[in-house]
CSV table of C-alpha atoms in Angstrom, one decimal:
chain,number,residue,atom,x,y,z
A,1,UNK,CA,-2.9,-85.8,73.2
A,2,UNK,CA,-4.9,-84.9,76.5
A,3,UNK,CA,-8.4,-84.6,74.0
A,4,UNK,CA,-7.4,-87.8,72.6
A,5,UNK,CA,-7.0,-89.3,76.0
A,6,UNK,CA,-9.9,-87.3,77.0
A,7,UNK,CA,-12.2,-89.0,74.6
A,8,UNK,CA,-10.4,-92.7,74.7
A,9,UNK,CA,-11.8,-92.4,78.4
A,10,UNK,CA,-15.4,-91.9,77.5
A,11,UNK,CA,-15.7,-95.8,76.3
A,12,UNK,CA,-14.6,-96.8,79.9
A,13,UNK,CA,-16.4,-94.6,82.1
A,14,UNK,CA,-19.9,-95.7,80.1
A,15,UNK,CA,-18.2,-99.3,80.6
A,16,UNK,CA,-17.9,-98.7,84.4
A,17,UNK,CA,-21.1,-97.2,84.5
A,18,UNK,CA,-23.4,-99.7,83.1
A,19,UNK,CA,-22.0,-102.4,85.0
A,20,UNK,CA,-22.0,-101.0,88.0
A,21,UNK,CA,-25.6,-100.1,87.5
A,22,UNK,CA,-26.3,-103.7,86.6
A,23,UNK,CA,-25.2,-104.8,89.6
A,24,UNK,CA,-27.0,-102.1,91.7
A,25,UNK,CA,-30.3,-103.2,89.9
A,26,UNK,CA,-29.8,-106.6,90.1
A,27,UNK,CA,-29.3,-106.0,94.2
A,28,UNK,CA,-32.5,-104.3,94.7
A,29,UNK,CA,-34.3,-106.7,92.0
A,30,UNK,CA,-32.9,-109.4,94.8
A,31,UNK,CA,-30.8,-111.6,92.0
A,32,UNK,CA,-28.2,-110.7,94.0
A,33,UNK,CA,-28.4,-110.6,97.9
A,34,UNK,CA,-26.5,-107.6,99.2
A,35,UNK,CA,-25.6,-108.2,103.0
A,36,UNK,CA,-27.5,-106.4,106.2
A,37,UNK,CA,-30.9,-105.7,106.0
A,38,UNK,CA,-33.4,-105.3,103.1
A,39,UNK,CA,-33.1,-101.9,101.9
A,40,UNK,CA,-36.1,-102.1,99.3
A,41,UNK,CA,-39.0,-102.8,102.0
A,42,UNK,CA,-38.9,-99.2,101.9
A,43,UNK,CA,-40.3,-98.8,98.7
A,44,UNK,CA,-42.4,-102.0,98.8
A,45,UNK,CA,-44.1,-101.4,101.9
A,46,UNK,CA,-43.9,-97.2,103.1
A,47,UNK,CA,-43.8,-96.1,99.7
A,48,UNK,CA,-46.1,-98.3,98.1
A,49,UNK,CA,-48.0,-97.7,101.1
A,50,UNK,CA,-48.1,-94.0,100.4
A,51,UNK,CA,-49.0,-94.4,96.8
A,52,UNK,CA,-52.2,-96.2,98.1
A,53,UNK,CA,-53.2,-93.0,99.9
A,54,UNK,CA,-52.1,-90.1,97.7
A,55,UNK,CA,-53.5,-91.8,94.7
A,56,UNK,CA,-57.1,-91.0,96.3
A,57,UNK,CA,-56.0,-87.3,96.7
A,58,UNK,CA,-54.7,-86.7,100.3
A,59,UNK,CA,-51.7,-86.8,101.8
A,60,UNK,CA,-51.3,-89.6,104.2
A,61,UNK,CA,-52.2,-87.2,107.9
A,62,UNK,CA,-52.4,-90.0,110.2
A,63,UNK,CA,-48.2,-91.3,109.1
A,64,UNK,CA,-46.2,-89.4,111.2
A,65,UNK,CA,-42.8,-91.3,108.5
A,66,UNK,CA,-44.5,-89.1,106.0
A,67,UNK,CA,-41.9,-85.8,106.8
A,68,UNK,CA,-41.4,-84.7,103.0
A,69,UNK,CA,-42.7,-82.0,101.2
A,70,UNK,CA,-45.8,-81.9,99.3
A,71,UNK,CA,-44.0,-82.5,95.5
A,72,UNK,CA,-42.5,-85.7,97.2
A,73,UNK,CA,-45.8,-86.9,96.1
A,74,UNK,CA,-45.1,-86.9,93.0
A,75,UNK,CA,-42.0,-89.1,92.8
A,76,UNK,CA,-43.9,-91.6,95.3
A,77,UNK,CA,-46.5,-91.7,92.5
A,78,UNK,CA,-44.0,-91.6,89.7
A,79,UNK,CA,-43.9,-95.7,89.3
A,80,UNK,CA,-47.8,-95.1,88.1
A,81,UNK,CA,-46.2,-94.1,84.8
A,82,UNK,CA,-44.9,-97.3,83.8
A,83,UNK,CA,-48.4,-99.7,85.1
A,84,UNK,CA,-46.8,-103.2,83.2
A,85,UNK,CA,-44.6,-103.1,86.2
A,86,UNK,CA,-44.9,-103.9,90.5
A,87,UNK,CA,-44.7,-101.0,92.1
A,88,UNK,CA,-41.0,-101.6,93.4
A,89,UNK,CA,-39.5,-102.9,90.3
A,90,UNK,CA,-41.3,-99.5,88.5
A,91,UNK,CA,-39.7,-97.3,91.1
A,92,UNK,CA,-35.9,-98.7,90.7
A,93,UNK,CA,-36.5,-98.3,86.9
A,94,UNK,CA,-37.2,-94.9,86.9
A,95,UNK,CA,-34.1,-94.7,90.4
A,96,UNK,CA,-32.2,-96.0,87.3
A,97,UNK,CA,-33.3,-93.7,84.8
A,98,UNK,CA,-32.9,-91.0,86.7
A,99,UNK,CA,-28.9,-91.7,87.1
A,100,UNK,CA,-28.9,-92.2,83.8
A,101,UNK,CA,-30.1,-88.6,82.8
A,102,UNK,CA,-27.5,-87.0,86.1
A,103,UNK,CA,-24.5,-88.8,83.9
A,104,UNK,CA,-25.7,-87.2,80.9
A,105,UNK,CA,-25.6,-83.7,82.2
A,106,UNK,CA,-22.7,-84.5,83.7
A,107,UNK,CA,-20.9,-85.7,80.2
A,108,UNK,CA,-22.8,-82.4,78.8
A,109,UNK,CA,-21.4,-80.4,81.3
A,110,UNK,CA,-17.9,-81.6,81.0
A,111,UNK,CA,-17.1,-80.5,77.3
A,112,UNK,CA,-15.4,-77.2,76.4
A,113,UNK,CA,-12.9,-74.6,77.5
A,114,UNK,CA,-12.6,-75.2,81.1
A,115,UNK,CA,-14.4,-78.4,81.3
A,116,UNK,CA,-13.5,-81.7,83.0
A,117,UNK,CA,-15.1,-85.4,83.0
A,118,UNK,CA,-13.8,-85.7,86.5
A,119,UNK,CA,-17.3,-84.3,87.3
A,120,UNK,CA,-18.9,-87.3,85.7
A,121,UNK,CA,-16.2,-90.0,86.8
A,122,UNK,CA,-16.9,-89.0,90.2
A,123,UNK,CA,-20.7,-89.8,89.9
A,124,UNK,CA,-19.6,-93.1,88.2
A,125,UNK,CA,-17.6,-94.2,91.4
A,126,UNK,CA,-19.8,-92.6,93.8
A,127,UNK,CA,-23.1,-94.6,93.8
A,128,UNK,CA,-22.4,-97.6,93.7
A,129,UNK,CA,-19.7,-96.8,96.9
A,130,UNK,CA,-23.6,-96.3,98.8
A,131,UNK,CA,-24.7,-99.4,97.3
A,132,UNK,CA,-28.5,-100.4,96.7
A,133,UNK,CA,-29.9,-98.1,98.9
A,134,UNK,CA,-29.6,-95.4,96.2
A,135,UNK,CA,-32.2,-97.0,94.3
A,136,UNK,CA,-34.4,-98.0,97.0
A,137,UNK,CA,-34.8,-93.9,97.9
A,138,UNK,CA,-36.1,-91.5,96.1
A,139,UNK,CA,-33.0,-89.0,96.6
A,140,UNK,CA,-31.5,-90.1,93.2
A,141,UNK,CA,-34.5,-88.3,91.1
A,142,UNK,CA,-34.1,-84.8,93.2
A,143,UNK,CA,-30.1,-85.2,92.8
A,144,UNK,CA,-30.8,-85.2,89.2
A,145,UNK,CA,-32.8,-81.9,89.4
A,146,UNK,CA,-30.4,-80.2,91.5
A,147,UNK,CA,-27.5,-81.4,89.2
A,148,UNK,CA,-29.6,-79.6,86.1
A,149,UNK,CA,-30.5,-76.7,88.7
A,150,UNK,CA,-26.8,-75.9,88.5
A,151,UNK,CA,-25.8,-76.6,85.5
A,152,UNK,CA,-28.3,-75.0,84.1
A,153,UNK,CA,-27.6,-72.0,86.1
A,154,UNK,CA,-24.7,-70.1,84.2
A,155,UNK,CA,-26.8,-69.8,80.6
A,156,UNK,CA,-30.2,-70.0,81.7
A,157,UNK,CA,-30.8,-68.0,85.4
A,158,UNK,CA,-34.3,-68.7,85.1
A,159,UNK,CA,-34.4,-72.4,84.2
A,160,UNK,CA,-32.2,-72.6,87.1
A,161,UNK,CA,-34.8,-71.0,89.9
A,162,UNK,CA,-37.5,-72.7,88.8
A,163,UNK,CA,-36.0,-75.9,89.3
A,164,UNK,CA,-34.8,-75.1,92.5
A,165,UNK,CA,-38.1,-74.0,93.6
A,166,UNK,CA,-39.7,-76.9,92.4
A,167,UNK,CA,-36.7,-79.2,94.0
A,168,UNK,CA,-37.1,-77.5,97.3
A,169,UNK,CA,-40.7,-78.6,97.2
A,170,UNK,CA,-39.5,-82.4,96.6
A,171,UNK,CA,-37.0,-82.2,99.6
A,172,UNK,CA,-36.3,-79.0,100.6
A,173,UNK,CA,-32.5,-79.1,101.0
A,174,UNK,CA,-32.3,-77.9,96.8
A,175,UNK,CA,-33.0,-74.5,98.0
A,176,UNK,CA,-29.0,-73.8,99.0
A,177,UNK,CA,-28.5,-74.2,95.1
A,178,UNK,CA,-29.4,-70.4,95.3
A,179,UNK,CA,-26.2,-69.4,97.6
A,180,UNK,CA,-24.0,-67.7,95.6
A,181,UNK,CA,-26.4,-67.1,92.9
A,182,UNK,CA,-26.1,-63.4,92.0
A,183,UNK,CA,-28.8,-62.8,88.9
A,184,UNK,CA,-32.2,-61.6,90.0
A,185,UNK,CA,-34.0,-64.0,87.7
A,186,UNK,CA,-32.7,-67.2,89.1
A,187,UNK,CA,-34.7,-66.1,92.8
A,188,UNK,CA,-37.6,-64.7,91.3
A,189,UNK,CA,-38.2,-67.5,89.1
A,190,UNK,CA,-37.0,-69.7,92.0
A,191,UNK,CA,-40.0,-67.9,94.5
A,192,UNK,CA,-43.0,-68.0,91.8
A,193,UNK,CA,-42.3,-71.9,91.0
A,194,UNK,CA,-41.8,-73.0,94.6
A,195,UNK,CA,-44.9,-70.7,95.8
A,196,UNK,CA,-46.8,-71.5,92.7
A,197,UNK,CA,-46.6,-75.8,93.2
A,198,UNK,CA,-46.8,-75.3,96.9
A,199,UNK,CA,-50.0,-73.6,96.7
A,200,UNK,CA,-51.5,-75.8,93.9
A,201,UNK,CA,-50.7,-79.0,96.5
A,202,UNK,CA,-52.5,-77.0,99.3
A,203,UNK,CA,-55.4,-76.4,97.0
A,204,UNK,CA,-55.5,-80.0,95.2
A,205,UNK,CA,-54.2,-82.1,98.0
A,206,UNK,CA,-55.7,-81.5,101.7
A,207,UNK,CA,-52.4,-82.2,104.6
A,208,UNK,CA,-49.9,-80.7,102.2
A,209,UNK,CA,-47.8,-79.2,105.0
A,210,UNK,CA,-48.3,-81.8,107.7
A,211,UNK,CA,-44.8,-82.9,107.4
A,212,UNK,CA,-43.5,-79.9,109.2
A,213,UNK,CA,-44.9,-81.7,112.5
A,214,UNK,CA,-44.1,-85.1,112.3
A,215,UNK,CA,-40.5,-83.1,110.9
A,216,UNK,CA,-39.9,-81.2,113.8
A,217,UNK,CA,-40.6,-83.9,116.1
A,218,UNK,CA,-37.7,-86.4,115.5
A,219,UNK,CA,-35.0,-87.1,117.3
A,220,UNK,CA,-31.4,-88.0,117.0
A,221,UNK,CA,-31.4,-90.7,114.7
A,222,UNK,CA,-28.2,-93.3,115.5
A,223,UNK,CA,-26.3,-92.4,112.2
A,224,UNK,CA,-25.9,-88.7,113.1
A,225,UNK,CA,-22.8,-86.6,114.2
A,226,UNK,CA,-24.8,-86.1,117.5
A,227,UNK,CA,-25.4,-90.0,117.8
A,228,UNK,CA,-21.8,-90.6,119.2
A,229,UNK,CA,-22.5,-89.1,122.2
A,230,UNK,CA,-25.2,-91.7,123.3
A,231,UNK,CA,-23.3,-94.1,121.7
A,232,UNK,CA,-20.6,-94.1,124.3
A,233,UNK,CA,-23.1,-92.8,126.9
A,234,UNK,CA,-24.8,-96.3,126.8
A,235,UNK,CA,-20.9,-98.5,127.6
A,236,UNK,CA,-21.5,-95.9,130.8
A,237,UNK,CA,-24.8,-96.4,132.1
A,238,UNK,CA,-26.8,-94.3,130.2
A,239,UNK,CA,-30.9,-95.8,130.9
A,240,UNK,CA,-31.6,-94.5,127.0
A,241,UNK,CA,-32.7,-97.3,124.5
A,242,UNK,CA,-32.7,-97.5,120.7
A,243,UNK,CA,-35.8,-97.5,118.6
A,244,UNK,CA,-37.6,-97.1,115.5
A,245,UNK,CA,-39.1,-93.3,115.7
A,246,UNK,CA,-40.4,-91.6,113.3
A,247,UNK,CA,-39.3,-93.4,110.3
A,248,UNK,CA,-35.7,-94.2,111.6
A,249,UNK,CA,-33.7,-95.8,114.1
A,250,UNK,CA,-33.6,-92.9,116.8
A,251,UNK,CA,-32.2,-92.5,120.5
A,252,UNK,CA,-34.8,-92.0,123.1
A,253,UNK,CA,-34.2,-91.5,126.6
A,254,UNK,CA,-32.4,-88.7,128.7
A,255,UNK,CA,-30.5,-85.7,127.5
A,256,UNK,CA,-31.9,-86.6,123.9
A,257,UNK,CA,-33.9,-83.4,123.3
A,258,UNK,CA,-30.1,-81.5,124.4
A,259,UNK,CA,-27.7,-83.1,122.0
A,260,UNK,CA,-31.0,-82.7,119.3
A,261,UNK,CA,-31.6,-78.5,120.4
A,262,UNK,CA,-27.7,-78.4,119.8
A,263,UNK,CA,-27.7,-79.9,116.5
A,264,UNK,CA,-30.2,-77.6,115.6
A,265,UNK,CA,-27.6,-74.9,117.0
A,266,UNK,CA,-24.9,-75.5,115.0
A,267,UNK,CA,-27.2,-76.1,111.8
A,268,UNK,CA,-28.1,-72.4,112.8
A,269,UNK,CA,-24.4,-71.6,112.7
A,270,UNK,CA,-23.6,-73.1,109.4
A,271,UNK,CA,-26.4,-70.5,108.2
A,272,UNK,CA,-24.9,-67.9,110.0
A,273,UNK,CA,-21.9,-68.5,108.6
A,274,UNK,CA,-23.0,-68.7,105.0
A,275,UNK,CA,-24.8,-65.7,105.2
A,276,UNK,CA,-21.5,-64.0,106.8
A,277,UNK,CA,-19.5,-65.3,103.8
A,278,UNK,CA,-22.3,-64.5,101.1
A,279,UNK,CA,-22.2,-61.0,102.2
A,280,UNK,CA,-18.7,-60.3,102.2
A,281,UNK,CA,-17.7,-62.5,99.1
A,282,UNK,CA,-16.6,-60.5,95.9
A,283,UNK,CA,-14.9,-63.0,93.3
A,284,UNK,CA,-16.6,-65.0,91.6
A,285,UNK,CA,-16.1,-67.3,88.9
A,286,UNK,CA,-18.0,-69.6,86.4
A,287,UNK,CA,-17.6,-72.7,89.4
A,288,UNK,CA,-18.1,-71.2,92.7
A,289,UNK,CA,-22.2,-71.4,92.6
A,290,UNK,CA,-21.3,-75.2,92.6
A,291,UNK,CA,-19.2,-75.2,95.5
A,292,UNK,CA,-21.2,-72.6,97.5
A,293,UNK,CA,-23.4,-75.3,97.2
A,294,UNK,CA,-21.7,-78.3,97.6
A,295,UNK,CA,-20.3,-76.5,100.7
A,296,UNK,CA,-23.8,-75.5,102.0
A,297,UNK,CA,-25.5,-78.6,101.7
A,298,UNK,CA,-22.3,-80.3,103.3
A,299,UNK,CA,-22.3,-78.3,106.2
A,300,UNK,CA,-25.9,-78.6,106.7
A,301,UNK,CA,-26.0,-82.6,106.4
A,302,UNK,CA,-23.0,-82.9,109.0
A,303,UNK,CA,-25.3,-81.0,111.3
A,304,UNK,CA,-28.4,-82.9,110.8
A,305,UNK,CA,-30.4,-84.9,113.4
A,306,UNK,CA,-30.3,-87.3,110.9
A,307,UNK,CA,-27.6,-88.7,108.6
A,308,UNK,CA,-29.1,-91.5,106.7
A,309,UNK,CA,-27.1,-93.0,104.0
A,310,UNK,CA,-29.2,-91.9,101.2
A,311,UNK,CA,-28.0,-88.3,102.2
A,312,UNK,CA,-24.7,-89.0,100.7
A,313,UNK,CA,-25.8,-89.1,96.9
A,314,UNK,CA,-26.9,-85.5,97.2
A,315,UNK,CA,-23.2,-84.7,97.7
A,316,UNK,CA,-22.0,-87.1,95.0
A,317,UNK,CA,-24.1,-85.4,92.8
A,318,UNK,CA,-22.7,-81.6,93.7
A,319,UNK,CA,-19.7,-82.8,94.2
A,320,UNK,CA,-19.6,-84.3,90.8
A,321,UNK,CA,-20.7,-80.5,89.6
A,322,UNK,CA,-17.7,-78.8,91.2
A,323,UNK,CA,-15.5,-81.3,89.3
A,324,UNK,CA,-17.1,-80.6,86.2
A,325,UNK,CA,-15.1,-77.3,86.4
A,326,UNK,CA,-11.5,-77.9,85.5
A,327,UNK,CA,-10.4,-74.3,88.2
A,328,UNK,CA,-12.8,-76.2,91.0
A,329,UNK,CA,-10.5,-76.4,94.1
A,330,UNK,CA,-13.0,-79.0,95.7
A,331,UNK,CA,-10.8,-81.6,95.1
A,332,UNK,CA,-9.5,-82.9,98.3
A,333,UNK,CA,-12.9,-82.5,100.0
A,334,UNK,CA,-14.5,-84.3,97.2
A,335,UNK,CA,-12.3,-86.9,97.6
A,336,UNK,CA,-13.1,-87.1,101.4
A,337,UNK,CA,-16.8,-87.5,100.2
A,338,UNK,CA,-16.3,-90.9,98.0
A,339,UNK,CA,-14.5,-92.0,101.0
A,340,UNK,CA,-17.1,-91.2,103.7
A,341,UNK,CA,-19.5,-93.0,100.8
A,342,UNK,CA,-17.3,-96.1,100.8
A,343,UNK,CA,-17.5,-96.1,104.9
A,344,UNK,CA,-21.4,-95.3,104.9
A,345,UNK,CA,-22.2,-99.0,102.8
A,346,UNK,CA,-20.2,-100.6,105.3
A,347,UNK,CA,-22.0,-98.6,108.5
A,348,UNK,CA,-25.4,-99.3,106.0
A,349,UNK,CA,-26.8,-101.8,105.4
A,350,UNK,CA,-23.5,-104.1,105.7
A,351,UNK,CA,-22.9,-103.8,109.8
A,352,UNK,CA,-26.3,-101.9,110.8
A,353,UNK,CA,-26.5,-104.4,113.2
A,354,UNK,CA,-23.3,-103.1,115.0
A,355,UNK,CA,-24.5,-99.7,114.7
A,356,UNK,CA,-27.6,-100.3,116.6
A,357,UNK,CA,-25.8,-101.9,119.4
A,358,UNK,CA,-23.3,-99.5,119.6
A,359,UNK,CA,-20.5,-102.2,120.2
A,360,UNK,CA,-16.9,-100.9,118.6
A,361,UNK,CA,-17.3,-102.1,115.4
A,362,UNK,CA,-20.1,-99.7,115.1
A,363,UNK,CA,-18.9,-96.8,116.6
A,364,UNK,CA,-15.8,-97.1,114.7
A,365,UNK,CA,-17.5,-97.2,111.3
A,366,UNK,CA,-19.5,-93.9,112.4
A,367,UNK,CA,-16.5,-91.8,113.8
A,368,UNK,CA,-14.4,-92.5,110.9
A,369,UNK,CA,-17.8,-91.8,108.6
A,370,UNK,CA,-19.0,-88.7,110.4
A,371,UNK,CA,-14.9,-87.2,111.1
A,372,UNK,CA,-15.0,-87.6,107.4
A,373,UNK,CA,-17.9,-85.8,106.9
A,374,UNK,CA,-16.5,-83.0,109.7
A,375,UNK,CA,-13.1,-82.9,108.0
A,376,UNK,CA,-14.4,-82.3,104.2
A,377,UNK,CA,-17.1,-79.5,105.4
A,378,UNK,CA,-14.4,-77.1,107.5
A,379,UNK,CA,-11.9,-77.8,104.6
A,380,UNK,CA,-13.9,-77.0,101.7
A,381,UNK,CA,-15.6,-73.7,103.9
A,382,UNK,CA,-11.9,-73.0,104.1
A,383,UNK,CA,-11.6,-73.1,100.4
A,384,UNK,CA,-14.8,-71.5,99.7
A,385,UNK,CA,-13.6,-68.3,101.8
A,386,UNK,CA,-10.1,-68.5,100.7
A,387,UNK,CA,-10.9,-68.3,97.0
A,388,UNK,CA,-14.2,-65.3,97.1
A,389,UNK,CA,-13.6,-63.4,100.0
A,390,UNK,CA,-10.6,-60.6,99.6
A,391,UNK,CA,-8.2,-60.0,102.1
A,392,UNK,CA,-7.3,-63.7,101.5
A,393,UNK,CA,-4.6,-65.6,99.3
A,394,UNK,CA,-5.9,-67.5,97.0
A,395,UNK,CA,-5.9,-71.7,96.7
A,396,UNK,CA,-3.6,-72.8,93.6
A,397,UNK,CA,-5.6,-74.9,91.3
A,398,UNK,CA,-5.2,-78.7,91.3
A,399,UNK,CA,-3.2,-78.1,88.3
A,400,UNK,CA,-0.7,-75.8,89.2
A,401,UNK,CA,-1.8,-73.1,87.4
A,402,UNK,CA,1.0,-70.3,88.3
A,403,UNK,CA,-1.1,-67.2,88.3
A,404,UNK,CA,-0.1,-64.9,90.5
A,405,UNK,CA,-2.4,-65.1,94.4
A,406,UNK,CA,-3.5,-62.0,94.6
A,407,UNK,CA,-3.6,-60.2,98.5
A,408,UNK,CA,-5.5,-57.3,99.6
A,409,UNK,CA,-4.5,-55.5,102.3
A,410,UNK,CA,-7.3,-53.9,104.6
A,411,UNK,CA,-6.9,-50.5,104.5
């Protein structure tokens, strides 16, 4: 009865999906007017704008927005591959296209022993929760490599580094795919992709690396965990101001550079402790590359400078992994996620305004957004170390499984 029920559901997730999708094209297509600012004049203005300039065969030097690496270039140039289109209508085509494919792993990934849909259901539900702005950003098409990174990861080590090391190259954060990787294959193959495209950019393309700049330059952008600070600050006569920097809506004024130097600090703590729990984890199982990853890149996104919206579909997309695994005990925090996604819409593009002027509306939005965010990171760290590290009882499964916890007792 469950694979019956199992398959009956198949017809209504692809229902849910494609309308959904319909509506998210028709939004950035402008048939439908989402509310809050346009969120396409990124791709019709700095993206076609890009295109302009790495179609002659540089990278644009003089645009300090430009903070990706070099194999962005390639998905800026991407909508070249379909010419009967504008650029913009090209580029949420392929967006589209490319969350087509992520579903289809995700349905792939979901059959046999020990397999789930939930991993797909949650990538159904997820997007559209951010609403246009995942098709007017790029972040859709390296979600969908990272997805295939990890799927690809338990049968076929080296298919799995070398898109990894070409998905770091596209936007960098793909690289914590590797953190509980084990087979030597996956980094080697990981290290001679990433260095081999890097160096062919450097050699093809003059300003490959001047992103790491105009990147280490920015500031605390007003979506951020570090954001709230200033936020209140200003209802207390702090002489800051809001502005566009850099590519986003930042904070400039006093103490800035303090709350940005420690966001960097705790981002250097996250890594500290993933390297802590890499090195004394011993149990692992077919799922826990997925979460190591889904807890890694979580952990590093609360602690960003810079939260924008688009960030949340790379953890719908690993999120949507871990559920693919029917033992996953990412549950909760997963949920937390599609919750924090549902908020985010709301904070952008819905009530930006509010944001921006920091009145409660806005603040509100982003401490229930960001605690979110906080919440689902420490719980599914917790989890992560409960379930690989001895000395530690293990989680039960969502489904009760009644095996035995096993504890080990420091001798």
């Amino acid at each position: 009865m469950k694979t019956t029920a199992a398959r009956g559901s198949l017809p209504g997730l692809l229902v849910i999906w494609g309308l959904t999708r319909t509506a998210l094209l028709l939004c950035v297509l402008k048939v439908i007017v989402f509310p809050g600012p346009d969120v396409t004049s990124d791709v019709s203005v700095i993206y076609r704008g890009w295109y302009d300039v790495l179609s002659t065969g540089t990278f644009p030097l003089d645009d300090v927005t430009w903070q990706y690496p070099p194999a962005a270039a390639l998905a800026v140039l991407s909508p070249g591959l379909l010419p009967f289109l504008e650029y913009a209508t090209a580029f949420f085509v392929l967006a589209f296209v490319a969350d087509l494919v992520t579903l289809a792993l995700l349905l792939y990934a979901g059959r046999g022993p020990g397999r789930t849909r939930r991993g797909a259901w949650v990538w159904v539900a997820g997007v559209p929760l951010l609403g246009p702005t995942v098709y007017a950003r790029y972040d859709v098409m390296v979600t969908a490599v990272a997805v295939a990174a990890l799927l690809a990861g338990a049968r076929h080590p080296r298919l799995m580094g070398a898109l990894v090391g070409f998905g770091a190259l596209v936007k960098v954060w793909p690289v914590l795919l590797l953190l509980a990787v084990r087979r030597r294959g996956a980094w080697v193959s990981a290290v001679v992709t990433g260095g081999g495209v890097a160096a062919l950019f450097a050699v093809l393309m003059p300003g490959a690396f001047a992103f790491l700049g105009f990147q280490r330059d920015r500031g605390t952008e007003v979506e951020s965990l570090g954001a709230l600070v200033f936020h209140v600050a200003r209802h207390h006569g702090w002489e800051g101001e809001v502005l566009l920097n850099y590519g986003s809506v930042e904070f400039l004024g006093p103490y800035v550079s303090w709350v940005s130097t420690g966001a960097l600090f705790l981002t250097g703590a996250a890594f500290a402790w993933l390297v802590l729990w890499r090195v004394l984890a011993c149990r692992f199982e077919p799922h826990t590359v997925a979460d190591a990853a889904f807890v890694g890149v979580l952990m590093f996104t609360v602690t960003s400078r810079v939260i924008s919206p688009q960030y949340m579909v790379w953890l719908v997309g690993l999120a949507a992994v871990c559920l693919c695994f029917r033992e996953s005990r990412m549950g909760v925090p997963v949920g937390m996620v599609l919750v924090a996604c549902l908020v985010t819409v709301l904070e952008f593009p819905v009530w930006f305004a509010h944001v921006v002027a920091s009145d409660a509306l806005g603040i509100s939005l982003l401490v229930v957004r960001n605690g979110l965010l906080v919440a689902a990171g420490l719980l599914a760290a917790r989890t992560l170390w409960g379930t690989t590290v001895p000395g530690r009882r293990a989680i039960p499964t969502a489904s009760g499984s009644a095996r035995a916890a096993e504890v080990r007792v420091p001798s």
